[in-house]
PDB file of C-alpha atoms in Angstrom:
ATOM      1  CA  MET A  12      13.521   7.658 -15.886  1.00  0.00           C
ATOM      2  CA  LYS A  13      10.324   9.047 -14.132  1.00  0.00           C
ATOM      3  CA  PRO A  14       8.959   6.093 -10.900  1.00  0.00           C
ATOM      4  CA  THR A  15       5.801   4.743 -11.904  1.00  0.00           C
ATOM      5  CA  LEU A  16       2.764   4.523  -9.021  1.00  0.00           C
ATOM      6  CA  PHE A  17       1.407   1.262  -8.644  1.00  0.00           C
ATOM      7  CA  LEU A  18      -2.017   1.099  -7.283  1.00  0.00           C
ATOM      8  CA  LEU A  19      -3.608  -1.782  -5.600  1.00  0.00           C
ATOM      9  CA  ALA A  20      -7.326  -1.798  -6.710  1.00  0.00           C
ATOM     10  CA  ALA A  21      -7.970  -5.552  -7.355  1.00  0.00           C
ATOM     11  CA  GLY A  22     -10.411  -5.415  -4.074  1.00  0.00           C
ATOM     12  CA  MET A  23     -12.858  -3.134  -5.900  1.00  0.00           C
ATOM     13  CA  GLY A  24     -15.747  -4.246  -6.708  1.00  0.00           C
ATOM     14  CA  SER A  25     -18.149  -4.157  -9.934  1.00  0.00           C
ATOM     15  CA  ARG A  26     -20.485  -2.061  -7.430  1.00  0.00           C
ATOM     16  CA  TYR A  27     -19.193   1.479  -7.738  1.00  0.00           C
ATOM     17  CA  GLY A  28     -21.818   2.758  -5.370  1.00  0.00           C
ATOM     18  CA  GLY A  29     -20.963   1.134  -1.904  1.00  0.00           C
ATOM     19  CA  LEU A  30     -16.884   0.935  -2.055  1.00  0.00           C
ATOM     20  CA  LYS A  31     -15.316   2.898   0.120  1.00  0.00           C
ATOM     21  CA  GLN A  32     -12.000   3.157  -2.160  1.00  0.00           C
ATOM     22  CA  LEU A  33     -14.655   5.148  -4.308  1.00  0.00           C
ATOM     23  CA  ASP A  34     -16.375   7.388  -1.955  1.00  0.00           C
ATOM     24  CA  GLY A  35     -16.404  11.043  -3.200  1.00  0.00           C
ATOM     25  CA  LEU A  36     -14.561  12.597   0.066  1.00  0.00           C
ATOM     26  CA  GLY A  37     -13.301  16.197  -1.727  1.00  0.00           C
ATOM     27  CA  PRO A  38     -15.204  19.328  -1.915  1.00  0.00           C
ATOM     28  CA  ASN A  39     -16.320  17.764  -5.834  1.00  0.00           C
ATOM     29  CA  GLY A  40     -16.453  14.201  -4.949  1.00  0.00           C
ATOM     30  CA  GLU A  41     -12.659  13.414  -4.991  1.00  0.00           C
ATOM     31  CA  THR A  42     -11.495  10.073  -4.056  1.00  0.00           C
ATOM     32  CA  ILE A  43      -8.801   9.290  -1.836  1.00  0.00           C
ATOM     33  CA  MET A  44      -7.087   7.695  -4.348  1.00  0.00           C
ATOM     34  CA  ASP A  45      -7.170  11.019  -6.304  1.00  0.00           C
ATOM     35  CA  TYR A  46      -5.516  12.676  -3.683  1.00  0.00           C
ATOM     36  CA  SER A  47      -2.454   9.878  -3.870  1.00  0.00           C
ATOM     37  CA  ILE A  48      -2.363  10.378  -7.729  1.00  0.00           C
ATOM     38  CA  TYR A  49      -2.107  14.116  -7.384  1.00  0.00           C
ATOM     39  CA  ASP A  50       0.268  13.998  -4.854  1.00  0.00           C
ATOM     40  CA  ALA A  51       2.520  11.340  -6.947  1.00  0.00           C
ATOM     41  CA  ILE A  52       2.706  13.498  -9.689  1.00  0.00           C
ATOM     42  CA  GLN A  53       3.885  16.345  -7.857  1.00  0.00           C
ATOM     43  CA  ALA A  54       6.777  14.513  -6.553  1.00  0.00           C
ATOM     44  CA  GLY A  55       7.673  13.579  -9.995  1.00  0.00           C
ATOM     45  CA  PHE A  56       6.268  10.232 -10.627  1.00  0.00           C
ATOM     46  CA  GLY A  57       5.532  10.130 -14.385  1.00  0.00           C
ATOM     47  CA  ARG A  58       2.782   7.100 -15.273  1.00  0.00           C
ATOM     48  CA  ILE A  59       0.258   5.224 -13.122  1.00  0.00           C
ATOM     49  CA  VAL A  60      -0.487   1.782 -13.440  1.00  0.00           C
ATOM     50  CA  TRP A  61      -3.726  -0.139 -11.363  1.00  0.00           C
ATOM     51  CA  VAL A  62      -4.117  -3.605 -10.744  1.00  0.00           C
ATOM     52  CA  ILE A  63      -7.808  -4.350 -10.956  1.00  0.00           C
ATOM     53  CA  ARG A  64     -10.055  -7.310 -11.680  1.00  0.00           C
ATOM     54  CA  LYS A  65     -10.580  -7.976 -15.462  1.00  0.00           C
ATOM     55  CA  ASP A  66     -14.280  -7.880 -15.231  1.00  0.00           C
ATOM     56  CA  PHE A  67     -14.389  -4.493 -13.857  1.00  0.00           C
ATOM     57  CA  GLU A  68     -12.199  -2.934 -16.830  1.00  0.00           C
ATOM     58  CA  GLU A  69     -15.024  -1.309 -18.646  1.00  0.00           C
ATOM     59  CA  GLN A  70     -16.489   0.153 -15.933  1.00  0.00           C
ATOM     60  CA  PHE A  71     -13.436   1.308 -14.469  1.00  0.00           C
ATOM     61  CA  ARG A  72     -12.047   3.065 -17.603  1.00  0.00           C
ATOM     62  CA  THR A  73     -15.228   4.731 -18.091  1.00  0.00           C
ATOM     63  CA  GLN A  74     -15.463   5.983 -14.611  1.00  0.00           C
ATOM     64  CA  ILE A  75     -11.656   6.457 -13.433  1.00  0.00           C
ATOM     65  CA  LEU A  76      -9.423   6.504 -16.024  1.00  0.00           C
ATOM     66  CA  SER A  77     -11.440   8.843 -18.045  1.00  0.00           C
ATOM     67  CA  LYS A  78     -10.665  11.842 -15.305  1.00  0.00           C
ATOM     68  CA  TYR A  79      -6.770  11.388 -15.278  1.00  0.00           C
ATOM     69  CA  GLU A  80      -6.640  11.452 -19.522  1.00  0.00           C
ATOM     70  CA  GLY A  81      -4.349  14.377 -20.580  1.00  0.00           C
ATOM     71  CA  GLN A  82      -2.683  14.395 -17.073  1.00  0.00           C
ATOM     72  CA  VAL A  83      -0.572  11.329 -16.598  1.00  0.00           C
ATOM     73  CA  PRO A  84       0.098   7.902 -18.847  1.00  0.00           C
ATOM     74  CA  CYS A  85      -2.093   5.214 -17.179  1.00  0.00           C
ATOM     75  CA  GLU A  86      -2.172   1.787 -17.886  1.00  0.00           C
ATOM     76  CA  LEU A  87      -4.451  -1.035 -16.408  1.00  0.00           C
ATOM     77  CA  CYS A  88      -2.975  -4.822 -15.254  1.00  0.00           C
ATOM     78  CA  PHE A  89      -5.248  -7.694 -13.927  1.00  0.00           C
ATOM     79  CA  GLN A  90      -5.175  -9.830 -11.073  1.00  0.00           C
ATOM     80  CA  SER A  91      -7.200 -13.088 -10.851  1.00  0.00           C
ATOM     81  CA  LEU A  92      -7.156 -16.477  -9.384  1.00  0.00           C
ATOM     82  CA  ASP A  93      -5.834 -18.196 -12.029  1.00  0.00           C
ATOM     83  CA  ALA A  94      -2.984 -16.483 -12.653  1.00  0.00           C
ATOM     84  CA  LEU A  95      -0.547 -19.002 -11.528  1.00  0.00           C
ATOM     85  CA  PRO A  96       2.836 -20.001 -12.774  1.00  0.00           C
ATOM     86  CA  GLU A  97       3.051 -23.006 -15.343  1.00  0.00           C
ATOM     87  CA  GLY A  98       1.986 -26.639 -13.470  1.00  0.00           C
ATOM     88  CA  PHE A  99      -0.091 -24.829 -10.781  1.00  0.00           C
ATOM     89  CA  SER A 100      -3.625 -24.998 -10.636  1.00  0.00           C
ATOM     90  CA  VAL A 101      -6.500 -23.231  -8.203  1.00  0.00           C
ATOM     91  CA  PRO A 102      -7.104 -25.608  -5.496  1.00  0.00           C
ATOM     92  CA  GLU A 103     -10.545 -27.086  -5.248  1.00  0.00           C
ATOM     93  CA  GLY A 104     -12.711 -24.793  -3.132  1.00  0.00           C
ATOM     94  CA  ARG A 105     -10.450 -21.638  -3.083  1.00  0.00           C
ATOM     95  CA  VAL A 106     -12.147 -18.440  -3.716  1.00  0.00           C
ATOM     96  CA  LYS A 107     -10.139 -15.966  -1.876  1.00  0.00           C
ATOM     97  CA  PRO A 108      -7.730 -13.640  -4.078  1.00  0.00           C
ATOM     98  CA  TRP A 109      -3.870 -14.873  -3.260  1.00  0.00           C
ATOM     99  CA  GLY A 110      -2.699 -11.563  -1.682  1.00  0.00           C
ATOM    100  CA  THR A 111      -1.152  -8.205  -2.010  1.00  0.00           C
ATOM    101  CA  ASN A 112       2.321  -9.654  -3.359  1.00  0.00           C
ATOM    102  CA  HIS A 113       0.494 -11.558  -5.840  1.00  0.00           C
ATOM    103  CA  ALA A 114      -1.436  -8.589  -7.196  1.00  0.00           C
ATOM    104  CA  VAL A 115       2.362  -6.749  -7.709  1.00  0.00           C
ATOM    105  CA  LEU A 116       3.217  -9.411  -9.493  1.00  0.00           C
ATOM    106  CA  MET A 117       0.683  -8.784 -12.201  1.00  0.00           C
ATOM    107  CA  GLY A 118       2.427  -5.800 -12.927  1.00  0.00           C
ATOM    108  CA  LYS A 119       5.609  -7.439 -14.464  1.00  0.00           C
ATOM    109  CA  ASP A 120       5.090  -7.368 -18.375  1.00  0.00           C
ATOM    110  CA  VAL A 121       3.901  -3.343 -17.770  1.00  0.00           C
ATOM    111  CA  ILE A 122       6.219  -2.119 -15.317  1.00  0.00           C
ATOM    112  CA  ASN A 123      10.031  -1.493 -16.175  1.00  0.00           C
ATOM    113  CA  GLU A 124      10.912   1.229 -14.363  1.00  0.00           C
ATOM    114  CA  PRO A 125      11.296   1.954 -10.381  1.00  0.00           C
ATOM    115  CA  PHE A 126       7.779   1.803  -9.164  1.00  0.00           C
ATOM    116  CA  CYS A 127       6.110   2.346  -5.599  1.00  0.00           C
ATOM    117  CA  VAL A 128       2.936   0.321  -4.623  1.00  0.00           C
ATOM    118  CA  ILE A 129       0.328   1.944  -2.228  1.00  0.00           C
ATOM    119  CA  ASN A 130      -2.871   0.768  -1.363  1.00  0.00           C
ATOM    120  CA  CYS A 131      -5.920   2.617  -3.031  1.00  0.00           C
ATOM    121  CA  ASP A 132      -7.659   3.846  -0.224  1.00  0.00           C
ATOM    122  CA  ASP A 133      -5.252   5.231   2.009  1.00  0.00           C
ATOM    123  CA  PHE A 134      -4.136   8.929   2.542  1.00  0.00           C
ATOM    124  CA  TYR A 135      -0.690   8.964   2.303  1.00  0.00           C
ATOM    125  CA  GLY A 136       0.251  12.896   2.044  1.00  0.00           C
ATOM    126  CA  ARG A 137       2.241  14.655  -0.072  1.00  0.00           C
ATOM    127  CA  ASP A 138       5.493  14.521   2.135  1.00  0.00           C
ATOM    128  CA  ALA A 139       5.500  10.743   1.891  1.00  0.00           C
ATOM    129  CA  PHE A 140       5.262  10.816  -1.770  1.00  0.00           C
ATOM    130  CA  MET A 141       8.256  13.004  -1.998  1.00  0.00           C
ATOM    131  CA  GLN A 142      10.382  11.015   0.390  1.00  0.00           C
ATOM    132  CA  ILE A 143       9.804   7.743  -2.205  1.00  0.00           C
ATOM    133  CA  GLY A 144      10.084   9.657  -5.116  1.00  0.00           C
ATOM    134  CA  LYS A 145      13.356  11.356  -4.571  1.00  0.00           C
ATOM    135  CA  PHE A 146      14.428   7.496  -3.316  1.00  0.00           C
ATOM    136  CA  LEU A 147      13.556   5.766  -6.648  1.00  0.00           C
ATOM    137  CA  SER A 148      14.189   8.993  -9.225  1.00  0.00           C
ATOM    138  CA  GLU A 149      17.697   8.739  -7.281  1.00  0.00           C
ATOM    139  CA  LEU A 150      18.252   4.939  -8.027  1.00  0.00           C
ATOM    140  CA  PRO A 151      21.237   4.234 -10.561  1.00  0.00           C
ATOM    141  CA  GLU A 152      19.882   3.012 -13.501  1.00  0.00           C
ATOM    142  CA  GLY A 153      19.681  -0.733 -13.708  1.00  0.00           C
ATOM    143  CA  SER A 154      19.808  -0.704  -9.938  1.00  0.00           C
ATOM    144  CA  GLN A 155      18.783  -3.682  -7.993  1.00  0.00           C
ATOM    145  CA  ASN A 156      17.981  -5.050  -4.806  1.00  0.00           C
ATOM    146  CA  LYS A 157      17.561  -1.795  -3.313  1.00  0.00           C
ATOM    147  CA  TYR A 158      14.553  -1.438  -2.157  1.00  0.00           C
ATOM    148  CA  ALA A 159      12.293   1.061   0.323  1.00  0.00           C
ATOM    149  CA  MET A 160       9.654   1.899   2.423  1.00  0.00           C
ATOM    150  CA  VAL A 161       7.719   4.762   3.881  1.00  0.00           C
ATOM    151  CA  GLY A 162       7.837   4.202   7.589  1.00  0.00           C
ATOM    152  CA  PHE A 163       4.949   6.501   9.045  1.00  0.00           C
ATOM    153  CA  ARG A 164       5.340   7.784  12.641  1.00  0.00           C
ATOM    154  CA  CYS A 165       3.057   5.667  14.608  1.00  0.00           C
ATOM    155  CA  CYS A 166       1.215   8.619  16.532  1.00  0.00           C
ATOM    156  CA  ASN A 167       0.472   9.914  12.721  1.00  0.00           C
ATOM    157  CA  THR A 168      -1.570   6.941  11.692  1.00  0.00           C
ATOM    158  CA  LEU A 169      -3.934   5.950  14.670  1.00  0.00           C
ATOM    159  CA  SER A 170      -8.047   6.399  14.458  1.00  0.00           C
ATOM    160  CA  GLU A 171      -9.792   8.302  16.868  1.00  0.00           C
ATOM    161  CA  ASN A 172     -12.514   5.692  16.683  1.00  0.00           C
ATOM    162  CA  GLY A 173     -11.085   2.716  17.647  1.00  0.00           C
ATOM    163  CA  SER A 174      -7.856   0.540  17.321  1.00  0.00           C
ATOM    164  CA  VAL A 175      -6.043   0.089  14.141  1.00  0.00           C
ATOM    165  CA  ALA A 176      -3.571  -2.578  12.732  1.00  0.00           C
ATOM    166  CA  ARG A 177       0.067  -1.640  11.929  1.00  0.00           C
ATOM    167  CA  GLY A 178       3.267  -3.407  10.901  1.00  0.00           C
ATOM    168  CA  VAL A 179       5.783  -2.019  13.411  1.00  0.00           C
ATOM    169  CA  CYS A 180       8.957  -1.485  11.868  1.00  0.00           C
ATOM    170  CA  GLU A 181      12.702  -2.309  13.500  1.00  0.00           C
ATOM    171  CA  PHE A 182      15.607  -1.086  11.222  1.00  0.00           C
ATOM    172  CA  ASP A 183      19.410  -1.040  11.740  1.00  0.00           C
ATOM    173  CA  ASP A 184      22.023   1.922  12.306  1.00  0.00           C
ATOM    174  CA  ASN A 185      21.704   1.851   8.354  1.00  0.00           C
ATOM    175  CA  HIS A 186      18.101   2.572   8.355  1.00  0.00           C
ATOM    176  CA  HIS A 187      17.584  -0.623   6.706  1.00  0.00           C
ATOM    177  CA  LEU A 188      14.374  -2.387   7.479  1.00  0.00           C
ATOM    178  CA  VAL A 189      15.182  -5.678   9.784  1.00  0.00           C
ATOM    179  CA  GLU A 190      11.889  -7.065  10.526  1.00  0.00           C
ATOM    180  CA  VAL A 191       7.974  -5.935  10.362  1.00  0.00           C
ATOM    181  CA  VAL A 192       6.267  -7.163  13.274  1.00  0.00           C
ATOM    182  CA  GLU A 193       1.974  -6.888  12.752  1.00  0.00           C
ATOM    183  CA  ARG A 194       0.295  -5.800  15.856  1.00  0.00           C
ATOM    184  CA  THR A 195      -3.520  -6.078  14.857  1.00  0.00           C
ATOM    185  CA  GLU A 196      -4.575  -3.633  17.999  1.00  0.00           C
ATOM    186  CA  ILE A 197      -2.777   0.223  18.238  1.00  0.00           C
ATOM    187  CA  MET A 198      -4.288   2.580  20.201  1.00  0.00           C
ATOM    188  CA  ARG A 199      -4.504   5.193  23.058  1.00  0.00           C
ATOM    189  CA  GLN A 200      -5.001   4.116  26.502  1.00  0.00           C
ATOM    190  CA  ALA A 201      -6.330   6.590  28.792  1.00  0.00           C
ATOM    191  CA  ASP A 202      -5.393   4.811  31.504  1.00  0.00           C
ATOM    192  CA  LYS A 203      -1.954   5.007  30.842  1.00  0.00           C
ATOM    193  CA  ASP A 204      -1.845   8.766  30.328  1.00  0.00           C
ATOM    194  CA  ASN A 205      -3.201   8.391  27.059  1.00  0.00           C
ATOM    195  CA  ALA A 206       0.040   6.492  25.480  1.00  0.00           C
ATOM    196  CA  ILE A 207      -0.181   4.719  22.285  1.00  0.00           C
ATOM    197  CA  CYS A 208      -0.409   0.500  23.131  1.00  0.00           C
ATOM    198  CA  PHE A 209      -0.537  -2.195  21.594  1.00  0.00           C
ATOM    199  CA  LYS A 210      -2.037  -5.636  22.619  1.00  0.00           C
ATOM    200  CA  ASP A 211       0.367  -8.290  22.656  1.00  0.00           C
ATOM    201  CA  GLU A 212      -0.343 -12.228  22.517  1.00  0.00           C
ATOM    202  CA  GLN A 213      -1.279 -12.577  25.713  1.00  0.00           C
ATOM    203  CA  GLY A 214      -3.958  -9.875  25.364  1.00  0.00           C
ATOM    204  CA  GLU A 215      -1.947  -7.053  27.626  1.00  0.00           C
ATOM    205  CA  TRP A 216      -1.585  -3.520  26.615  1.00  0.00           C
ATOM    206  CA  GLN A 217       2.284  -2.585  25.649  1.00  0.00           C
ATOM    207  CA  PRO A 218       3.501   0.716  25.775  1.00  0.00           C
ATOM    208  CA  LEU A 219       4.535   1.853  21.907  1.00  0.00           C
ATOM    209  CA  GLU A 220       6.653   4.862  20.903  1.00  0.00           C
ATOM    210  CA  GLU A 221       4.734   7.810  19.335  1.00  0.00           C
ATOM    211  CA  ASN A 222       7.454   8.185  16.496  1.00  0.00           C
ATOM    212  CA  VAL A 223       8.060   4.315  16.161  1.00  0.00           C
ATOM    213  CA  PRO A 224       7.994   3.664  12.437  1.00  0.00           C
ATOM    214  CA  VAL A 225       4.789   1.678  11.224  1.00  0.00           C
ATOM    215  CA  SER A 226       4.318  -0.132   7.337  1.00  0.00           C
ATOM    216  CA  MET A 227       0.866   1.890   5.699  1.00  0.00           C
ATOM    217  CA  ASN A 228       1.876  -0.423   2.399  1.00  0.00           C
ATOM    218  CA  MET A 229       3.802   1.932   0.612  1.00  0.00           C
ATOM    219  CA  TRP A 230       6.636   0.299  -0.933  1.00  0.00           C
ATOM    220  CA  GLY A 231       9.720   1.417  -3.502  1.00  0.00           C
ATOM    221  CA  PHE A 232      10.916  -1.301  -5.820  1.00  0.00           C
ATOM    222  CA  THR A 233      12.930  -1.987  -9.160  1.00  0.00           C
ATOM    223  CA  PRO A 234      11.677  -4.336 -11.793  1.00  0.00           C
ATOM    224  CA  ASP A 235      14.096  -7.229 -10.457  1.00  0.00           C
ATOM    225  CA  TYR A 236      11.693  -7.350  -7.612  1.00  0.00           C
ATOM    226  CA  PHE A 237       9.514  -9.416 -10.198  1.00  0.00           C
ATOM    227  CA  ALA A 238      11.519 -12.207 -10.604  1.00  0.00           C
ATOM    228  CA  HIS A 239      12.003 -12.539  -7.084  1.00  0.00           C
ATOM    229  CA  SER A 240       8.288 -12.734  -6.553  1.00  0.00           C
ATOM    230  CA  GLU A 241       7.328 -15.351  -9.027  1.00  0.00           C
ATOM    231  CA  ALA A 242      10.395 -17.618  -7.494  1.00  0.00           C
ATOM    232  CA  TYR A 243       9.021 -17.421  -4.177  1.00  0.00           C
ATOM    233  CA  PHE A 244       5.366 -17.892  -5.470  1.00  0.00           C
ATOM    234  CA  LYS A 245       5.940 -21.231  -6.742  1.00  0.00           C
ATOM    235  CA  GLU A 246       7.688 -22.059  -3.410  1.00  0.00           C
ATOM    236  CA  PHE A 247       4.485 -20.629  -1.337  1.00  0.00           C
ATOM    237  CA  LEU A 248       2.357 -22.937  -3.724  1.00  0.00           C
ATOM    238  CA  ALA A 249       4.192 -25.579  -3.722  1.00  0.00           C
ATOM    239  CA  ASP A 250       4.186 -25.956   0.588  1.00  0.00           C
ATOM    240  CA  PRO A 251       1.367 -28.257   1.257  1.00  0.00           C
ATOM    241  CA  LYS A 252       0.015 -26.157   4.259  1.00  0.00           C
ATOM    242  CA  ASN A 253      -0.769 -22.989   1.533  1.00  0.00           C
ATOM    243  CA  ILE A 254      -2.723 -25.318  -0.641  1.00  0.00           C
ATOM    244  CA  GLU A 255      -4.457 -26.679   2.208  1.00  0.00           C
ATOM    245  CA  ASN A 256      -5.344 -23.179   3.910  1.00  0.00           C
ATOM    246  CA  LEU A 257      -7.774 -21.975   1.596  1.00  0.00           C
ATOM    247  CA  LYS A 258      -6.978 -18.496   3.011  1.00  0.00           C
ATOM    248  CA  ALA A 259      -3.482 -18.469   2.793  1.00  0.00           C
ATOM    249  CA  GLU A 260      -2.124 -15.362   1.322  1.00  0.00           C
ATOM    250  CA  PHE A 261       1.042 -14.337  -0.756  1.00  0.00           C
ATOM    251  CA  PHE A 262       1.639 -10.674   1.333  1.00  0.00           C
ATOM    252  CA  ILE A 263       4.390  -8.213   0.577  1.00  0.00           C
ATOM    253  CA  PRO A 264       5.872  -8.471   3.681  1.00  0.00           C
ATOM    254  CA  LEU A 265       6.347 -12.038   3.398  1.00  0.00           C
ATOM    255  CA  MET A 266       8.182 -11.387   0.238  1.00  0.00           C
ATOM    256  CA  VAL A 267      10.440  -8.692   1.778  1.00  0.00           C
ATOM    257  CA  SER A 268      11.168 -10.564   4.590  1.00  0.00           C
ATOM    258  CA  LYS A 269      12.753 -13.324   2.611  1.00  0.00           C
ATOM    259  CA  LEU A 270      14.719 -11.265   0.559  1.00  0.00           C
ATOM    260  CA  ILE A 271      15.802  -9.531   4.003  1.00  0.00           C
ATOM    261  CA  ASN A 272      16.640 -12.388   6.030  1.00  0.00           C
ATOM    262  CA  ASP A 273      18.308 -14.469   2.951  1.00  0.00           C
ATOM    263  CA  GLY A 274      20.551 -11.327   2.553  1.00  0.00           C
ATOM    264  CA  THR A 275      19.434 -10.654  -0.788  1.00  0.00           C
ATOM    265  CA  SER A 276      17.981  -7.240  -1.024  1.00  0.00           C
ATOM    266  CA  THR A 277      17.880  -3.959   1.510  1.00  0.00           C
ATOM    267  CA  VAL A 278      15.022  -2.022   2.266  1.00  0.00           C
ATOM    268  CA  GLU A 279      15.724   1.495   3.254  1.00  0.00           C
ATOM    269  CA  VAL A 280      13.329   2.704   5.895  1.00  0.00           C
ATOM    270  CA  LEU A 281      12.041   6.485   4.683  1.00  0.00           C
ATOM    271  CA  ASP A 282      10.524   8.843   7.358  1.00  0.00           C
ATOM    272  CA  THR A 283       8.043  11.188   6.672  1.00  0.00           C
ATOM    273  CA  THR A 284       5.780  13.919   8.553  1.00  0.00           C
ATOM    274  CA  SER A 285       2.432  13.121   6.350  1.00  0.00           C
ATOM    275  CA  LYS A 286      -0.133  11.967   8.755  1.00  0.00           C
ATOM    276  CA  TRP A 287      -1.949   9.148   7.362  1.00  0.00           C
ATOM    277  CA  PHE A 288      -5.451   8.930   7.507  1.00  0.00           C
ATOM    278  CA  GLY A 289      -8.399   7.048   6.185  1.00  0.00           C
ATOM    279  CA  VAL A 290     -11.954   5.370   6.704  1.00  0.00           C
ATOM    280  CA  THR A 291     -11.178   2.425   9.069  1.00  0.00           C
ATOM    281  CA  TYR A 292     -14.669   2.720  10.770  1.00  0.00           C
ATOM    282  CA  ALA A 293     -17.728   4.609   9.422  1.00  0.00           C
ATOM    283  CA  ALA A 294     -17.298   7.368  12.076  1.00  0.00           C
ATOM    284  CA  ASP A 295     -13.887   8.022  10.401  1.00  0.00           C
ATOM    285  CA  ARG A 296     -15.959   9.550   7.216  1.00  0.00           C
ATOM    286  CA  GLU A 297     -16.656  12.461   8.711  1.00  0.00           C
ATOM    287  CA  ALA A 298     -13.598  13.509   9.830  1.00  0.00           C
ATOM    288  CA  THR A 299     -11.913  12.261   6.696  1.00  0.00           C
ATOM    289  CA  VAL A 300     -13.712  15.069   4.905  1.00  0.00           C
ATOM    290  CA  GLU A 301     -13.004  17.875   7.266  1.00  0.00           C
ATOM    291  CA  ARG A 302      -9.420  17.010   6.888  1.00  0.00           C
ATOM    292  CA  ILE A 303      -9.391  17.360   3.062  1.00  0.00           C
ATOM    293  CA  GLN A 304     -11.349  20.149   3.299  1.00  0.00           C
ATOM    294  CA  LYS A 305      -8.984  21.788   5.976  1.00  0.00           C
ATOM    295  CA  LEU A 306      -5.920  21.039   3.257  1.00  0.00           C
ATOM    296  CA  VAL A 307      -7.613  22.142   0.551  1.00  0.00           C
ATOM    297  CA  ASP A 308      -8.552  25.685   2.294  1.00  0.00           C
ATOM    298  CA  GLU A 309      -5.002  25.506   3.710  1.00  0.00           C
ATOM    299  CA  GLY A 310      -3.885  25.680  -0.193  1.00  0.00           C
ATOM    300  CA  ILE A 311      -2.252  22.358  -0.156  1.00  0.00           C
ATOM    301  CA  TYR A 312      -4.678  21.150  -2.794  1.00  0.00           C
ATOM    302  CA  PRO A 313      -6.657  22.826  -5.400  1.00  0.00           C
ATOM    303  CA  ASN A 314     -10.628  23.035  -4.783  1.00  0.00           C
ATOM    304  CA  LYS A 315     -10.986  20.539  -7.782  1.00  0.00           C
ATOM    305  CA  LEU A 316      -8.028  18.280  -8.429  1.00  0.00           C
ATOM    306  CA  PHE A 317      -8.989  16.939 -12.083  1.00  0.00           C
TER     307      PHE A 317
END
C-alpha cells in the first residue's frame, strides 16, 4: 500500500493573503507546500491528507484542494480545541491549540496506512521524501512500532539571516533515535572560524558538528501510532500542571520520546542530502524565491507544478 502524506496545516488562518504557508514563491505562484506534494508524488506517496481548522474548510477546498484534482487523492481532517477524549473538557481560559501531536491524532479516522507527517511551510527536498517514502513502502503489512524520522544534516538547515531552532538528534549503533534535544539558537559564529554553534543553558556558544542530524518535523509512522497517542494524551490531560499551564502542548517529540524510553517503539534516523529551506525571517523570502527558481532552471522541477 502506498504511504500517505499528512500535512499539519491547522495553523493556517482564514485570512488567505498574509500567511507564509500560502505565499507564492515559485515562478507561477507555487507555495512551499506545492513542492512538498509534488516531491511526495514523485517518491511514491499515494494520498494527501491535511489537518486544518473546520472554519477554514470551504476556503481551503476552493483555493487549495482544487489545484490537486486529478493529480492525487486528497482528504481533510480537522483540529479543534475541544477535540478531546471522553471525560475531558477545555480548561477555562485555554485558547492555544493542543500542539502538533494532537493535530496528528486528528487523522486516526482517515489514515489506515503508513504515513509521513510534515509541516506545510518547510521545504524538505526530493531526497528527503525519497528516503521516508522508501522506508514506509518497504514496511511489512501490519507493521507496528517501527517508525522513522528524516535527520537533516545541520549544515543544510541554517538561515543566513539569524539563528534557528532545531531538535538535535542522538542515535545508537542501529541508527535508532535515542534522544532529541531542542536547541533554540543555532547559527554559524564568525569568531569561531564560522563553525556551527548552539547557545547552551548558560548562554555560552558551543560547537556543533556540521553533519549532526537534526529534526525538521518529518516523521514516518504506522497507524498504531494513533492508539499510542490517544492513550498518552489522556495522561497528558490528567496531569494538573498541563491543565494549569494554558500554553502546555502535546508535541510529537514528547510522544516519540515516551515510546522510545518505554521500549515500545524504535525510530530509525534516516540520512538525507536534501537542503532544507523556509521563510524563518522576512529576509529569507528573496533567497527562497531564488533557490526555487534555480531548481526550476536545473530541471529538477517543472516551471508549473500543477
